[in-house]
Coordinates of C-alpha atoms in Angstrom, one line a residue:
M13 CA -48.1 21.2 11.5
K14 CA -45.1 20.8 9.6
K15 CA -43.1 18.0 9.0
Y16 CA -40.6 17.7 6.7
A17 CA -38.9 14.1 5.8
I18 CA -35.2 13.6 4.1
W19 CA -34.3 11.1 2.5
N20 CA -31.9 9.3 -0.5
N21 CA -30.8 5.7 -0.8
K22 CA -26.9 6.9 -0.6
G23 CA -24.3 6.7 1.9
G24 CA -22.9 10.5 3.0
T25 CA -24.7 13.1 0.5
G26 CA -25.2 14.7 4.0
K27 CA -29.1 13.8 4.9
T28 CA -27.4 13.8 8.5
S29 CA -25.8 16.5 9.4
L30 CA -28.0 18.9 5.9
S31 CA -31.2 17.1 9.2
F32 CA -29.6 18.8 12.5
Q33 CA -28.8 21.8 10.8
A34 CA -32.7 22.5 9.4
I35 CA -34.2 21.4 12.5
C36 CA -31.6 23.5 14.8
R37 CA -33.0 26.6 12.8
Y38 CA -36.2 25.7 12.5
A39 CA -36.3 25.3 16.6
E40 CA -34.3 29.0 16.2
I41 CA -37.2 30.6 14.9
H42 CA -40.2 28.4 16.7
P43 CA -39.4 28.6 19.6
L44 CA -42.4 28.5 21.6
E45 CA -43.2 25.5 19.0
R46 CA -42.2 21.9 19.9
V47 CA -40.1 19.4 17.6
L48 CA -40.6 16.0 16.8
V49 CA -37.5 14.2 15.8
I50 CA -38.1 10.7 14.4
D51 CA -34.5 8.7 13.4
V52 CA -34.7 6.1 11.5
C53 CA -31.3 5.7 10.3
P54 CA -30.2 2.7 11.7
Q55 CA -26.6 3.9 12.4
A56 CA -28.6 7.0 14.5
N57 CA -26.7 9.5 14.0
L58 CA -29.4 12.3 14.0
S59 CA -30.0 11.1 17.5
E60 CA -26.5 11.2 18.6
L61 CA -25.6 14.3 17.9
F62 CA -29.0 15.6 19.7
L63 CA -27.9 14.1 22.6
G64 CA -24.1 15.9 22.6
G65 CA -22.4 14.1 19.0
L66 CA -18.3 13.4 19.6
I67 CA -17.9 15.6 22.5
G68 CA -20.1 15.6 23.8
N69 CA -20.1 11.9 24.5
G70 CA -23.5 11.2 22.4
S71 CA -23.0 8.0 21.6
I72 CA -22.6 6.9 24.7
N73 CA -25.6 8.9 25.7
L74 CA -27.3 7.1 23.2
L75 CA -26.4 3.7 24.6
T76 CA -26.8 4.2 28.0
R77 CA -30.6 4.5 27.2
H78 CA -30.9 2.1 25.5
D79 CA -28.8 -0.5 28.9
I80 CA -26.1 -1.0 25.0
N81 CA -22.4 -1.3 26.1
N82 CA -21.0 -0.5 22.3
R83 CA -22.1 0.4 19.2
C84 CA -22.9 -2.5 17.6
T85 CA -21.6 -0.9 13.8
L86 CA -19.1 -0.5 11.4
G87 CA -18.6 2.7 13.7
G88 CA -18.7 1.7 16.3
Y89 CA -15.9 -0.5 15.7
F90 CA -14.1 2.3 14.5
Q91 CA -14.3 4.9 16.8
M92 CA -13.7 2.2 19.2
R93 CA -9.9 0.8 17.7
L94 CA -9.3 4.6 16.0
P95 CA -7.6 8.0 17.1
T96 CA -9.3 10.9 17.0
P97 CA -8.3 14.1 18.9
Y98 CA -10.8 13.8 21.3
Q99 CA -10.0 9.9 22.8
K100 CA -7.3 8.1 23.1
P101 CA -7.1 4.9 21.3
I102 CA -7.9 0.8 23.0
F103 CA -5.2 -1.7 21.7
D104 CA -5.9 -5.1 23.6

């Protein structure tokens, strides 16, 4: 069994993107093997990607699995409040 870990204390260095691309490529090259992904990031960005990403409602799918209404992170706040090409802004 092969094991890989990607770690860096600094945010914004591409850990999630690199992990996602490496995992997808490994699974593509080894279609008969099972791949276990453990996302230990508090923001759960890698889990969101695998559950659909921004366009596929990955965060909603992740939160639904845990019976949580909104992402309880700074990113979740901005996702709810700021307009994106994928959703309309929410105004109170």
